[in-house]
Amino acid sequence: MLCYLMWNTAVRHLGALQTTNYIYVVPLVTLLTSAWVLNEIITWIALVGSAFILAGVYLAERGWPSFRKDSGPSE
């Protein structure tokens, strides 16, 4: 129930498109929670995957600089 309340609050404040990008952070939160609660070991491959997740969310939010509409030459 708490998850749905938090999700709806995020949609209200950020909008649906930006909030959808953060669904990809769920595996990272799961990894950290399992390490904290269950004393699971975080492996190097999990850290690499986490870096990819964070990079993907960053690129989804900010965009790749060479593919932006405003980065082309002005006429």
C-alpha angles and dihedrals in degrees: 000000000000090000092057092048092050092046093051091047090051092049090050093051102034104024128243098280097052093042091053090060090062094059085082090065091066094089090052091051089048091052093051093044093051090050091050101040103030099028091238117172116246107223128207091251089055089052091050090049090049090053090052091049093051092045091050093050090047092051091046090053100039103023130226107291097227093052099051118116092227095053096074126097114281119235 
